[in-house]
Tab-separated table of N, CA and C and ligand atoms in Angstrom:
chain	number	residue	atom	x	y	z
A	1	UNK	N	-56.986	14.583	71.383
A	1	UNK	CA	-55.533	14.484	71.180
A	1	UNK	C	-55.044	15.711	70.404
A	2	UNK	N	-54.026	16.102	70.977
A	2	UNK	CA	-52.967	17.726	70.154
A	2	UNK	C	-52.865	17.178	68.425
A	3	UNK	N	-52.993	17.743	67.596
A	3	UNK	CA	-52.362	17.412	66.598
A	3	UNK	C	-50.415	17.399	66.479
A	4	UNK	N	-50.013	16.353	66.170
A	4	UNK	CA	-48.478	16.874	65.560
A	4	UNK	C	-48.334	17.650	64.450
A	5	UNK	N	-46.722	18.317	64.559
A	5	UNK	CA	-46.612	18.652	63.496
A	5	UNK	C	-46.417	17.965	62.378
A	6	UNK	N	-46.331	16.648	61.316
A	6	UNK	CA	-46.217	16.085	60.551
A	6	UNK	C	-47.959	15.605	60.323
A	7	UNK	N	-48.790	15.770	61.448
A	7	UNK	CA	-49.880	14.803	60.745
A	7	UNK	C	-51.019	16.602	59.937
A	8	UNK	N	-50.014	17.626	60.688
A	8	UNK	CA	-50.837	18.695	59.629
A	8	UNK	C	-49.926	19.487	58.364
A	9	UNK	N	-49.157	19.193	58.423
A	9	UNK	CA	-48.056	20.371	57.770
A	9	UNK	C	-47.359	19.478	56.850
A	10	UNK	N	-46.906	18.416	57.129
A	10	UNK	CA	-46.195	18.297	56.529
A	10	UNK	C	-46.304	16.966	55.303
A	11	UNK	N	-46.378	17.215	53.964
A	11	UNK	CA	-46.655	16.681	52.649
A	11	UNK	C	-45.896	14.946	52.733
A	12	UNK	N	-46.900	14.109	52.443
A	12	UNK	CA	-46.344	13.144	52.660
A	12	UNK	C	-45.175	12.507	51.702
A	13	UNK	N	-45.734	13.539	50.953
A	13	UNK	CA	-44.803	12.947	49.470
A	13	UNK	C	-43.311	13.539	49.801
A	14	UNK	N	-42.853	14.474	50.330
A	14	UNK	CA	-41.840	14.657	51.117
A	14	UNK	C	-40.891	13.562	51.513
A	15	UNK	N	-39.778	13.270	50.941
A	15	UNK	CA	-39.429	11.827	51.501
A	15	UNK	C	-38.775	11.712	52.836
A	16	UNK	N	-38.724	13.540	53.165
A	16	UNK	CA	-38.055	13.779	54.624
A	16	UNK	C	-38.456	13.685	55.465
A	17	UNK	N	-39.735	13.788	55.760
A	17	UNK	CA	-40.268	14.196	56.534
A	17	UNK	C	-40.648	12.868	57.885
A	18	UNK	N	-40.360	11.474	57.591
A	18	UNK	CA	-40.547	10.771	58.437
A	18	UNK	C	-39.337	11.249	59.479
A	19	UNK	N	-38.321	11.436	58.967
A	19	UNK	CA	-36.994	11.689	60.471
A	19	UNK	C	-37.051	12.652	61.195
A	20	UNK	N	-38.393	13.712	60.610
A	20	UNK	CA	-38.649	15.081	61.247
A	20	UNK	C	-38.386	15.271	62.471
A	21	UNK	N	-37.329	15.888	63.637
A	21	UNK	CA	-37.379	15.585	64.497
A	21	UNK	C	-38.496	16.292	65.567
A	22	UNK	N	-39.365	16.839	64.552
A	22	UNK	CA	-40.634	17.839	65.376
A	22	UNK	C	-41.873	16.648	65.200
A	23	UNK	N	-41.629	15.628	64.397
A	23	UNK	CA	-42.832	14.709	64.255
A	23	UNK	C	-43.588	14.217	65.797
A	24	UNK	N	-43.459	14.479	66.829
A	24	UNK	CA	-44.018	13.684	67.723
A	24	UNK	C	-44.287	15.394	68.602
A	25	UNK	N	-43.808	16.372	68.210
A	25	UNK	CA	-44.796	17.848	69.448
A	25	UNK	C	-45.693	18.567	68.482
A	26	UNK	N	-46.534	18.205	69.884
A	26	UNK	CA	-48.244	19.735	69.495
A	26	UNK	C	-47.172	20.444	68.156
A	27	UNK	N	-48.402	20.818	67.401
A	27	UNK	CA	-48.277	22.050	66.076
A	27	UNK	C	-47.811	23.226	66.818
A	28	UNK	N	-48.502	23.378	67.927
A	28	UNK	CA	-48.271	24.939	67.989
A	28	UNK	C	-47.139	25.125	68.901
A	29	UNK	N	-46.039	24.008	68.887
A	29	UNK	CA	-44.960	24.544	69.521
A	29	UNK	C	-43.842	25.299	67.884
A	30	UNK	N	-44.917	25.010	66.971
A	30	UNK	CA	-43.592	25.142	65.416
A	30	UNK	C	-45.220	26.091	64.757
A	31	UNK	N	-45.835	26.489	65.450
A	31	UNK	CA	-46.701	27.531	64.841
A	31	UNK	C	-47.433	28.056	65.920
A	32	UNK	N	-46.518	29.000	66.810
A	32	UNK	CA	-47.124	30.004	67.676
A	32	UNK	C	-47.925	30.730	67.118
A	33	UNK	N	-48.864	30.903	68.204
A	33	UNK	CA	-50.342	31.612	67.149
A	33	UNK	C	-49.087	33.442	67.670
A	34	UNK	N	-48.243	33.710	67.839
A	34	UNK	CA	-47.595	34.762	67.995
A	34	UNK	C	-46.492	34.990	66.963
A	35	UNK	N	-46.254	34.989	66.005
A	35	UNK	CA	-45.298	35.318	64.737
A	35	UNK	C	-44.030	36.510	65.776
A	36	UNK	N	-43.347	35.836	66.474
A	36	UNK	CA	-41.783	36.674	67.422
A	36	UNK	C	-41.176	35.523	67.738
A	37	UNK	N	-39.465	36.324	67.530
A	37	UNK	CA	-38.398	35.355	68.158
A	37	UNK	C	-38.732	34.154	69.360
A	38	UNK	N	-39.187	34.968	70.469
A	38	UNK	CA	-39.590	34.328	72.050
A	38	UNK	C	-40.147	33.411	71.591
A	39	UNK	N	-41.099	33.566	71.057
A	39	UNK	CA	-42.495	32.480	70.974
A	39	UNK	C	-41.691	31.167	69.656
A	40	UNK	N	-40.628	31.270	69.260
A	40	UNK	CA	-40.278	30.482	68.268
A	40	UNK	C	-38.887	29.866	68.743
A	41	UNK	N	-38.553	30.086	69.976
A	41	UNK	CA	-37.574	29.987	70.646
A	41	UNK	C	-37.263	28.173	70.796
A	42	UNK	N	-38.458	27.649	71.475
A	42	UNK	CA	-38.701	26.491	72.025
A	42	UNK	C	-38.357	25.279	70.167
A	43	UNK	N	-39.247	26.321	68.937
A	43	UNK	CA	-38.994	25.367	67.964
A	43	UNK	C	-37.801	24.905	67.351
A	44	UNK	N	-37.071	26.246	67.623
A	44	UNK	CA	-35.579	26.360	66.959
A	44	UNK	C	-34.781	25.558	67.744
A	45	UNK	N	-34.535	25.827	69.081
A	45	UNK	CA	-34.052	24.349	69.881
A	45	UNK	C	-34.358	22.905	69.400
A	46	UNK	N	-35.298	22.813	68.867
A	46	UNK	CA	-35.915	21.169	68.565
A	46	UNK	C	-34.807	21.099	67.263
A	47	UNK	N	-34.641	22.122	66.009
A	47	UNK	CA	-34.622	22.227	65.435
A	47	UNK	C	-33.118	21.862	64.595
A	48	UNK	N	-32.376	22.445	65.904
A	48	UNK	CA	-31.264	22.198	65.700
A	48	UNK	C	-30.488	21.267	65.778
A	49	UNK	N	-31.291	19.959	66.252
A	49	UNK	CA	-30.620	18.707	66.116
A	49	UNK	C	-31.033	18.053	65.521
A	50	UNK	N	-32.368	18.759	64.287
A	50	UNK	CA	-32.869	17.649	63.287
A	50	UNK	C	-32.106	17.178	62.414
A	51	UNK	N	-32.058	15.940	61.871
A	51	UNK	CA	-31.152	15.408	61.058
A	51	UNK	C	-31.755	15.916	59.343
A	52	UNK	N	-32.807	16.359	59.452
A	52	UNK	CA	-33.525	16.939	58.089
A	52	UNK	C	-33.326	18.814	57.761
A	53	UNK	N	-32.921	19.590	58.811
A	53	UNK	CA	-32.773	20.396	59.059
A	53	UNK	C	-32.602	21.374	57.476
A	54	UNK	N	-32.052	21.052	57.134
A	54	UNK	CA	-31.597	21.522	55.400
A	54	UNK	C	-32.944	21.288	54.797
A	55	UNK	N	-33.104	19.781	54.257
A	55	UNK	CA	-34.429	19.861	53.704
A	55	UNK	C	-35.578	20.343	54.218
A	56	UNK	N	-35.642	20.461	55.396
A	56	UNK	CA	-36.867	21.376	55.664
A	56	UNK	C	-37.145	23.110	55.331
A	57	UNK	N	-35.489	23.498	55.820
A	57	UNK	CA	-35.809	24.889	55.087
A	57	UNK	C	-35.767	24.975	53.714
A	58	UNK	N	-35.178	24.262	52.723
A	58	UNK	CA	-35.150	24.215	51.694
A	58	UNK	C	-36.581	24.001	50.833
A	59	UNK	N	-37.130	23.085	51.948
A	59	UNK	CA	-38.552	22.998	51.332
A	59	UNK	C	-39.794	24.146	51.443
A	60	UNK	N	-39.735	24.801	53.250
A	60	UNK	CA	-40.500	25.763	53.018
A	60	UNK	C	-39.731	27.061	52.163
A	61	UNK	N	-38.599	27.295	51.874
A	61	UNK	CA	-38.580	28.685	51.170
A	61	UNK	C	-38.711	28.522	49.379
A	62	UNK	N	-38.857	26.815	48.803
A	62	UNK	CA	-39.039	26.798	47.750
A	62	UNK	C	-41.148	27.150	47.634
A	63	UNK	N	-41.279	26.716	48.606
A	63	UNK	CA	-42.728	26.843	48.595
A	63	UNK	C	-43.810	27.286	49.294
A	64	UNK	N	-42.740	28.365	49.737
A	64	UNK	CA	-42.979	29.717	50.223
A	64	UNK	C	-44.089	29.761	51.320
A	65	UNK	N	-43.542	29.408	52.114
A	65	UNK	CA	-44.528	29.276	53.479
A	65	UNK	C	-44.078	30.425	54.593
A	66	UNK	N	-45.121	30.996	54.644
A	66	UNK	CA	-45.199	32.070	55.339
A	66	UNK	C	-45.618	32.136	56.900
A	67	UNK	N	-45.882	31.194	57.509
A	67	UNK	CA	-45.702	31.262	58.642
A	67	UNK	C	-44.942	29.715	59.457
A	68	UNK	N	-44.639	29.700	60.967
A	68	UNK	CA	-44.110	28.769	61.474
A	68	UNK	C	-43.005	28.824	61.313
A	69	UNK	N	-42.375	27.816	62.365
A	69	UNK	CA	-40.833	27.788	61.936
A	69	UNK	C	-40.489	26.114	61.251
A	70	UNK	N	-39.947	26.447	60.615
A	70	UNK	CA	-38.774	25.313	59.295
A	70	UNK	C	-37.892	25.704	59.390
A	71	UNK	N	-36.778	24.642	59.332
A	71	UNK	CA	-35.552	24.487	59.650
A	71	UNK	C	-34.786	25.231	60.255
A	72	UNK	N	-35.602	25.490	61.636
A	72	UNK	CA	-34.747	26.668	62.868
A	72	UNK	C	-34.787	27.993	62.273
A	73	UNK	N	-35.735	28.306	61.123
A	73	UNK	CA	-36.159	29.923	61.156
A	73	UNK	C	-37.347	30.320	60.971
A	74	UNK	N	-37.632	31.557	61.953
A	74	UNK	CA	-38.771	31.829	61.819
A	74	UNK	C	-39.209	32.545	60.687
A	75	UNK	N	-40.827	32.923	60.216
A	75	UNK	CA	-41.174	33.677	59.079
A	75	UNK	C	-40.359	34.761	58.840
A	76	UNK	N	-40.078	35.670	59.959
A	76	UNK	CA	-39.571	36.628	59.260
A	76	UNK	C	-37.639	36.622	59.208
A	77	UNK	N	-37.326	35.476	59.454
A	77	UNK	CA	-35.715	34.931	58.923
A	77	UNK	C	-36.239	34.666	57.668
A	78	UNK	N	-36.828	33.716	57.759
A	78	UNK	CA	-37.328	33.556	55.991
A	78	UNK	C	-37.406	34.230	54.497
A	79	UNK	N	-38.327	35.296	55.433
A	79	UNK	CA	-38.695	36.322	54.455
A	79	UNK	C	-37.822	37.395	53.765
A	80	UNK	N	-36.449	37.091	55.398
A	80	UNK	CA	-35.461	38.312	55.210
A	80	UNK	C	-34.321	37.175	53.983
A	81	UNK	N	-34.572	36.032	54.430
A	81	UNK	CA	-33.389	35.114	53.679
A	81	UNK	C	-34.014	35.338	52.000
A	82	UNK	N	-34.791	35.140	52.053
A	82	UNK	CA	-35.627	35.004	50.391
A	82	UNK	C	-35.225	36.400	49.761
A	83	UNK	N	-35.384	37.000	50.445
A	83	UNK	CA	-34.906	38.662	49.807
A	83	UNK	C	-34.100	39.146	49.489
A	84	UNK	N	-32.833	38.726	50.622
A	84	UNK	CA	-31.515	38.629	50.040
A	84	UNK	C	-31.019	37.641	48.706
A	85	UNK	N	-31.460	36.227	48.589
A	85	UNK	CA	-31.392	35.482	47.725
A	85	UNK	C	-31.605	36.079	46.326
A	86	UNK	N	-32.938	36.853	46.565
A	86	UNK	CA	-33.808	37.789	45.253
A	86	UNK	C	-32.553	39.021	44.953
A	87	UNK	N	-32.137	39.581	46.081
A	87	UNK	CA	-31.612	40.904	45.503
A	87	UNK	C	-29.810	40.162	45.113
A	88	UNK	N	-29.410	39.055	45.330
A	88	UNK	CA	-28.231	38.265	44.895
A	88	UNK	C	-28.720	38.028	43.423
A	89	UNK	N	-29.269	37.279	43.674
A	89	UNK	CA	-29.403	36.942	42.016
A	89	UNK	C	-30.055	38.084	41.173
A	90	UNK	N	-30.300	39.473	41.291
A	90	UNK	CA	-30.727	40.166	40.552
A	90	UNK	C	-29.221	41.247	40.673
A	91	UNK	N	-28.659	41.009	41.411
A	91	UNK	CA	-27.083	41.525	40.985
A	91	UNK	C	-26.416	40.415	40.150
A	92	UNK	N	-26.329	39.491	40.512
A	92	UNK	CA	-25.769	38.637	39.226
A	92	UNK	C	-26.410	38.973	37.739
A	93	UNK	N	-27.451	39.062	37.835
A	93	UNK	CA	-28.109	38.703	36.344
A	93	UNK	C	-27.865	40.213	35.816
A	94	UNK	N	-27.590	41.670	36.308
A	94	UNK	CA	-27.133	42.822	36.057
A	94	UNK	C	-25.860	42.848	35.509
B	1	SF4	S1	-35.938	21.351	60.909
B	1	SF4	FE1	-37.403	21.763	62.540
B	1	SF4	S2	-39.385	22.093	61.536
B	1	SF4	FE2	-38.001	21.110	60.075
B	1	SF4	S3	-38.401	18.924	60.216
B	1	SF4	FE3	-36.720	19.388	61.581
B	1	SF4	S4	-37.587	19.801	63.582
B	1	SF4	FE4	-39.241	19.914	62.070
């Protein structure tokens, strides 16, 4: 049997994660062994009608997960969102 995505990824203690709407497809439709838009295409569609959608990205960019897609973005939306966040709040605090 495929693994889902909730029975590997995702923390049970999470109280979101049962409405996940990725809980029932293969992992590797939300972790292309290919880190590109194309290949993350299929997750972000799922993605966008999750009703958790917020808490999921909220959860991987507090705890910094570096690959896959959460909440309809891929790693490197992520990486670019976290950076901007970093260089915001380091103009505020200036
Ligand atoms: S936003 Fe996407 S990755 Fe996150 S729980 Fe929902 S379907 Fe899964």
């Amino acid at each position: 049997m495929v693994p889902v995505v909730n029975e590997l990824y995702f923390d049970a203690q999470e109280p979101w994660y049962e409405e996940a709407a990725c809980a029932s497809y293969p992992a590797e439709v939300f972790f292309p062994p290919i880190d590109s838009p194309s290949a993350a295409s299929a997750a972000k569609a799922i993605c966008e009608g999750c009703p958790v959608r917020e808490e999921c990205l909220s959860f991987a960019l507090e705890t910094a997960q570096v690959e896959g897609v959460w909440g309809a973005m891929d790693a490197g939306e992520r990486r670019r969102m976290r950076r901007r966040n970093r260089d915001r709040e380091r103009r505020r605090a200036s």
